[in-house]
Short mmCIF file of C-alpha atoms in Angstrom, two decimals:
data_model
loop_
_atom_site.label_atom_id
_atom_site.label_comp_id
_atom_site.label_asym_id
_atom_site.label_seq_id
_atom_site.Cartn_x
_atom_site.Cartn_y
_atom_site.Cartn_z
CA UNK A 147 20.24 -112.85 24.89
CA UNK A 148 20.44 -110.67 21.80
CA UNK A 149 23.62 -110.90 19.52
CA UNK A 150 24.57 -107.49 20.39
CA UNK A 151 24.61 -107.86 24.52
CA UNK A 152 26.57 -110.86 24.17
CA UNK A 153 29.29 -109.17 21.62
CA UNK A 154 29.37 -106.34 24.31
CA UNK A 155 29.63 -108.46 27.62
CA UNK A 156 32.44 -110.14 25.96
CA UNK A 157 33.92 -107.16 25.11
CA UNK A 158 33.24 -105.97 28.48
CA UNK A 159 35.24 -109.13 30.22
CA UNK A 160 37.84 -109.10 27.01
CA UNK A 161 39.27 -105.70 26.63
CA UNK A 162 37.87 -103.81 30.49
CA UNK A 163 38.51 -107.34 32.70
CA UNK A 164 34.69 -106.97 33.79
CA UNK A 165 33.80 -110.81 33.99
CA UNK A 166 30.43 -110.56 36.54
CA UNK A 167 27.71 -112.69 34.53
CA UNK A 168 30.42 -114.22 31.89
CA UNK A 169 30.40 -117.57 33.72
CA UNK A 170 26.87 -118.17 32.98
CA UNK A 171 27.93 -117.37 28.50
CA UNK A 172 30.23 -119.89 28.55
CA UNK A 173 29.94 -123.78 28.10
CA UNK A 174 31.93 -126.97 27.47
CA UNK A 175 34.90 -128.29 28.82
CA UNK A 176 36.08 -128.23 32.19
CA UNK A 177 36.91 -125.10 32.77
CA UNK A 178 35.54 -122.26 30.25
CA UNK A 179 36.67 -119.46 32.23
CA UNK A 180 40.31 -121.16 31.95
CA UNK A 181 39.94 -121.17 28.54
CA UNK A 182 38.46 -117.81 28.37
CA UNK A 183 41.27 -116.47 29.85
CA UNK A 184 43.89 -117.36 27.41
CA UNK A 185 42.07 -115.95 24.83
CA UNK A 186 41.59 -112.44 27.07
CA UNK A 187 45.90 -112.90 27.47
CA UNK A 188 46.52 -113.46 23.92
CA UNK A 189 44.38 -110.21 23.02
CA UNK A 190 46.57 -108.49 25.37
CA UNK A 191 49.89 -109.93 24.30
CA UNK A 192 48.99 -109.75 20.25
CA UNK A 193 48.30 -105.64 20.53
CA UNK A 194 51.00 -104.73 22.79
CA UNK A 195 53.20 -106.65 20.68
CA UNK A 196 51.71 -104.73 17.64
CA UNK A 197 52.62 -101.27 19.19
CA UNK A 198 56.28 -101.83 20.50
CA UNK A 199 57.46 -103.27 17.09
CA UNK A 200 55.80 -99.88 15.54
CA UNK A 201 58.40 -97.84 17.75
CA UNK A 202 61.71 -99.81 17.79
CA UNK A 203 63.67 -97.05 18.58
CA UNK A 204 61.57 -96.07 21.48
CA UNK A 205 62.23 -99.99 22.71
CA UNK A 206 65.96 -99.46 22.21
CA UNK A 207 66.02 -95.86 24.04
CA UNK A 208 63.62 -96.80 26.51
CA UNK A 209 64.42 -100.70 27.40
CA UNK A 210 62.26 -103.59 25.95
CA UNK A 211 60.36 -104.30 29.40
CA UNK A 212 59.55 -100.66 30.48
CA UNK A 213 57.74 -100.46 26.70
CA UNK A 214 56.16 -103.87 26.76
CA UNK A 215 54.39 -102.53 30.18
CA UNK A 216 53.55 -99.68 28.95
CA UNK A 217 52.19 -101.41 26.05
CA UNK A 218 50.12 -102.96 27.87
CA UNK A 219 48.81 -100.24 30.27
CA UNK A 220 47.78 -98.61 27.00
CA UNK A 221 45.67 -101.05 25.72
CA UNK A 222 44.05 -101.03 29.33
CA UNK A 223 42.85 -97.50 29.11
CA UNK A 224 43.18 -97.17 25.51
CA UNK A 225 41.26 -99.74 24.00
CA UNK A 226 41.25 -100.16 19.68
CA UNK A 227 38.41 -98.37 18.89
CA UNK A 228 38.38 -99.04 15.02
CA UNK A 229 39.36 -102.48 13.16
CA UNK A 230 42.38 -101.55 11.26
CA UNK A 231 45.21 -102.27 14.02
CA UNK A 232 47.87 -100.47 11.59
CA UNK A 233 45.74 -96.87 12.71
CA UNK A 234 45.98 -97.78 16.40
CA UNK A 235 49.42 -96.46 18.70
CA UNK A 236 49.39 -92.42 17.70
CA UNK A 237 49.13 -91.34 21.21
CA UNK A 238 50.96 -94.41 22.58
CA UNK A 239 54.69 -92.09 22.64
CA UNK A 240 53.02 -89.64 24.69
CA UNK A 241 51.96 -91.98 27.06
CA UNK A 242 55.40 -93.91 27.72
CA UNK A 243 56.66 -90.33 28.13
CA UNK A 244 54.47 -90.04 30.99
CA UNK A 245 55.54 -92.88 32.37
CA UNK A 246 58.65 -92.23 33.14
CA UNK A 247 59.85 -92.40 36.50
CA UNK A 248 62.92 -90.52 37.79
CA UNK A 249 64.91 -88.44 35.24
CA UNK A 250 62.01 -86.89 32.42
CA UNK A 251 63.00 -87.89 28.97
CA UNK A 252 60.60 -85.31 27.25
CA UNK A 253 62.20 -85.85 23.93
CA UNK A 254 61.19 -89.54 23.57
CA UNK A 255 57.75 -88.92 22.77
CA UNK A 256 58.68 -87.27 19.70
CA UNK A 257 60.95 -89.90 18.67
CA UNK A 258 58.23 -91.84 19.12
CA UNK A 259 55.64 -89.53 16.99
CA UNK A 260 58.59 -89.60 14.01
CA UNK A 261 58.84 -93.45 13.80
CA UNK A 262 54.61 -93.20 14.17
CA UNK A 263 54.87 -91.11 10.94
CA UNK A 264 57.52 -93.15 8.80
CA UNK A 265 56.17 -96.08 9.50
CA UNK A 266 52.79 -94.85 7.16
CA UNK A 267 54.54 -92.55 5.02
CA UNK A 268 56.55 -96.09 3.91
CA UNK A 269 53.21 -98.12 3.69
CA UNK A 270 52.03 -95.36 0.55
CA UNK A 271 52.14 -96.08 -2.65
CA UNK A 272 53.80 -92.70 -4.99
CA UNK A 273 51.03 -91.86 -7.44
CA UNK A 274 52.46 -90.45 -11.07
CA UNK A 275 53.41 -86.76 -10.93
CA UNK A 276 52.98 -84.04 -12.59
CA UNK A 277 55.40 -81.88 -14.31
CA UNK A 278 56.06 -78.19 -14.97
CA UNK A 279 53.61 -77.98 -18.39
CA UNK A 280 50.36 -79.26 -15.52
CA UNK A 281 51.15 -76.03 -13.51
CA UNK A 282 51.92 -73.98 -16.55
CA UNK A 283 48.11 -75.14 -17.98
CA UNK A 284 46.71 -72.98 -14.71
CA UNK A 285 45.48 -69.19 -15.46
CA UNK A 286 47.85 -67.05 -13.35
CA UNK A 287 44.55 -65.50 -12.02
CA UNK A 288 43.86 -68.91 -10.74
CA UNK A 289 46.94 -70.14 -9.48
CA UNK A 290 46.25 -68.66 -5.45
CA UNK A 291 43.02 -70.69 -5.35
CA UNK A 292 44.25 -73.97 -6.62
CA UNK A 293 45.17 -76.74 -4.23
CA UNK A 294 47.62 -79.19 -4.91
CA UNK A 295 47.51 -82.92 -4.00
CA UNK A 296 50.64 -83.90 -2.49
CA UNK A 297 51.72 -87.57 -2.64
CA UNK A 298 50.53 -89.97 -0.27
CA UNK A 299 53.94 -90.83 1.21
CA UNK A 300 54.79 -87.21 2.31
CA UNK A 301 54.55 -86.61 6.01
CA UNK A 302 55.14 -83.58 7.63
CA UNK A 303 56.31 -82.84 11.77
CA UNK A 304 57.89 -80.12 13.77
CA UNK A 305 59.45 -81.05 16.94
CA UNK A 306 61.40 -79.54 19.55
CA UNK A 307 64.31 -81.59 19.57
CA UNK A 308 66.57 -83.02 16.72
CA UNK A 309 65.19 -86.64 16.85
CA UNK A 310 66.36 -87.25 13.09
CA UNK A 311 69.61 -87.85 14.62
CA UNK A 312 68.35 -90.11 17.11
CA UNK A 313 66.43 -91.83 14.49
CA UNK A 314 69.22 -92.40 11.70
CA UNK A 315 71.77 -93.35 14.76
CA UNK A 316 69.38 -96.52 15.84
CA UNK A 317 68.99 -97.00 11.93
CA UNK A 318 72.94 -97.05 12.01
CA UNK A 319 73.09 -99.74 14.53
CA UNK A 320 75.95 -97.94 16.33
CA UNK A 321 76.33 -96.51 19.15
CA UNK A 322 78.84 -93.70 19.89
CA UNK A 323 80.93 -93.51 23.04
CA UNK A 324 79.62 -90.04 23.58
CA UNK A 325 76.20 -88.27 22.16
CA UNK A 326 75.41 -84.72 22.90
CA UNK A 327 71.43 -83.94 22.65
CA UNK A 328 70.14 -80.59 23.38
CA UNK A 329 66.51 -78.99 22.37
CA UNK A 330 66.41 -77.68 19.14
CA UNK A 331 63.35 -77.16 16.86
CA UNK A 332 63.39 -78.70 13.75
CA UNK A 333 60.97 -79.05 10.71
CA UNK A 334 60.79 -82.39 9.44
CA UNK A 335 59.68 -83.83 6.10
CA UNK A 336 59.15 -87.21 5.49
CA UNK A 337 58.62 -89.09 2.32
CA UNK A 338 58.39 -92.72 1.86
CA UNK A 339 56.95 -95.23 -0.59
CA UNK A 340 57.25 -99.05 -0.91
CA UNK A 341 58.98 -99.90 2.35
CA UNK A 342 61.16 -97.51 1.97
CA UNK A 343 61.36 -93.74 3.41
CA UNK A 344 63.40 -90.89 4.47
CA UNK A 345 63.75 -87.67 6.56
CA UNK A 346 64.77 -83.93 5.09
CA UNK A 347 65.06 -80.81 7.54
CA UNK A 348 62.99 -77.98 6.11
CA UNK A 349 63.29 -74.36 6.64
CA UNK A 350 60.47 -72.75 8.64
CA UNK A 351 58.61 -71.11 5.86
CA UNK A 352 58.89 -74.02 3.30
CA UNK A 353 57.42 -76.04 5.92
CA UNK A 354 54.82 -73.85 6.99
CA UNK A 355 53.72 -73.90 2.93
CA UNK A 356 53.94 -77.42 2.67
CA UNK A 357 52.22 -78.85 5.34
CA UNK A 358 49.63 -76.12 4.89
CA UNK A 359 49.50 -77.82 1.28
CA UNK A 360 49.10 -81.57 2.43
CA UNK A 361 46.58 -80.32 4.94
CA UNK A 362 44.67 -79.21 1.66
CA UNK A 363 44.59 -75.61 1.48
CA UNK A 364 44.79 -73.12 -1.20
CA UNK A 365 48.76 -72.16 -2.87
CA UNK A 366 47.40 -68.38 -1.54
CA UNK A 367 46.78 -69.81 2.05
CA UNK A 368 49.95 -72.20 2.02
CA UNK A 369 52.09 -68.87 0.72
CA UNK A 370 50.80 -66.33 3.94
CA UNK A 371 51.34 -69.16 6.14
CA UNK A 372 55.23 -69.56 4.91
CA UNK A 373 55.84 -65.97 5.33
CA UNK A 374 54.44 -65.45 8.51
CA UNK A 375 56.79 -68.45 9.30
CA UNK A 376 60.00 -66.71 7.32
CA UNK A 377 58.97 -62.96 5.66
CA UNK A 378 61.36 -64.00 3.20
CA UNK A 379 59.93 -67.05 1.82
CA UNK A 380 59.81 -67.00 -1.82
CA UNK A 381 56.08 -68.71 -2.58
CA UNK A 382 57.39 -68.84 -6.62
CA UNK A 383 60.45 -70.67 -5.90
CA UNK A 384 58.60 -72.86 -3.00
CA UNK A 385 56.14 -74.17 -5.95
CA UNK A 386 58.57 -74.60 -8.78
CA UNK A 387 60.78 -76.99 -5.65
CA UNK A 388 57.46 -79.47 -5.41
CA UNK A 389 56.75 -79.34 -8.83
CA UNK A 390 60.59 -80.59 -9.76
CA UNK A 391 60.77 -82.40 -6.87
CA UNK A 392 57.68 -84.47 -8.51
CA UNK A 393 55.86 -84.26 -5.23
CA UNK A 394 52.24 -83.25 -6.70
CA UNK A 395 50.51 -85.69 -7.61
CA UNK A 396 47.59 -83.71 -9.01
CA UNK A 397 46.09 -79.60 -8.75
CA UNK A 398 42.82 -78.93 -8.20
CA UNK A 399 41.90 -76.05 -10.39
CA UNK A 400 38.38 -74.26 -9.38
CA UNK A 401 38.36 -73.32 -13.39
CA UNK A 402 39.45 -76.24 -14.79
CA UNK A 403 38.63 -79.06 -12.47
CA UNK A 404 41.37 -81.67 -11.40
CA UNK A 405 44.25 -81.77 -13.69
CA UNK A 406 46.65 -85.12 -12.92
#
């Protein structure tokens, strides 16, 4: 049998449980499909462990077992489909959302979707900024069609309810005798670097430029997508803010080339 029907009949049996033919693959011992077996459990058990300790606070909102099964589940009909297991788990929030039996708990998925994005924004590694004299170097004729490179750490998500609160109360370990939590949308930014990370509440139009800006398009682009967030965004001020705030890591200048 060619190398790659074997890899994919084992795949086949490991990830999708389809074990017709596998009996004849395997050889030695008394029992290969025995053996077999704990090594199909111990795929399962290693990846849903991976995802629930990406979402803690998920597990602490949600209960340990309901998020281990639905860890589980997941991998079922969500199979890896890449090697790097720190990429796998975005849509896994959305999923235990739907899960949920009895009273909905539609905010949890974006709890879920906020620990998702600090756990990568505090993998990153902050590159050297630039300062004021960098953006000063740029022709003002220039300046709407330059594009900025943001640092790596810098994460941006709206969401419909105020899960920073959630967030920073689990990080708090303590747990009030009363908590109030109605929809609200909110604009979050989060930076992180080294292990370490946190979450700022934006306006609407300084997000709007800023996430236009890590999503890579031009300071012209970023600015009419601000003010059709907030008509009185001022695009000047916005730019000056990430320059001080020595979040640009380099500009891309169609003139000039890459300045950093």
């Amino acid at each position: 049998m060619p190398l790659a029907d074997f890899q994919a009949r084992m795949r086949g049996a490991i990830v999708a449980g389809e074990l017709g033919g596998l009996a004849p693959l395997l050889t030695g011992g008394r029992d290969p499909m025995a053996r077999f077996e704990i090594h199909r459990r111990h795929y399962e058990a290693s990846l849903a462990r991976a995802l629930t300790e990406k979402f803690p606070a998920m597990v602490w909102l949600a209960g340990s077992e309901f998020v281990a099964q639905a860890a589980r589940d997941f991998i079922r009909a969500t199979p890896p489909v890449g090697p790097c297991i720190a990429e796998y788990g975005e849509d896994f929030p959305a999923f235990v959302t739907s899960r949920v039996q009895g009273e909905p708990l539609p905010w949890l998925r974006w709890v879920g979707a906020l620990e998702w994005q600090l756990s990568h924004a505090a993998l990153a590694v902050a590159r050297e900024s630039l300062d004021m004299a960098a953006l000063q170097a740029v022709a003002p004729e220039q300046l709407a069609n330059c594009t900025l490179t943001l640092q790596p750490g810098l994460r941006y998500l709206p969401a419909p309810w105020p899960v920073d609160e959630l967030l920073k109360l689990f990080l708090s370990e303590q747990a009030p005798e009363r908590f109030v939590f109605e929809p609200e949308d909110i604009f979050l930014e989060v930076r992180g670097a080294r292990g370490a990370f946190s979450m700022t509440r934006l306006d609407a139009g300084t997000f709007a430029f800023r996430q236009a800006l890590a999503r890579g398009e031009t300071i012209g682009n970023a600015a009419e997508r601000a003010l059709d967030a907030d008509a009185s965004f001022d695009a000047g001020g916005g730019l000056i803010q990430l320059m001080s705030g020595e979040f640009v890591a380099a500009i891309d200048d169609q003139a000039q080339g890459v300045l950093q």
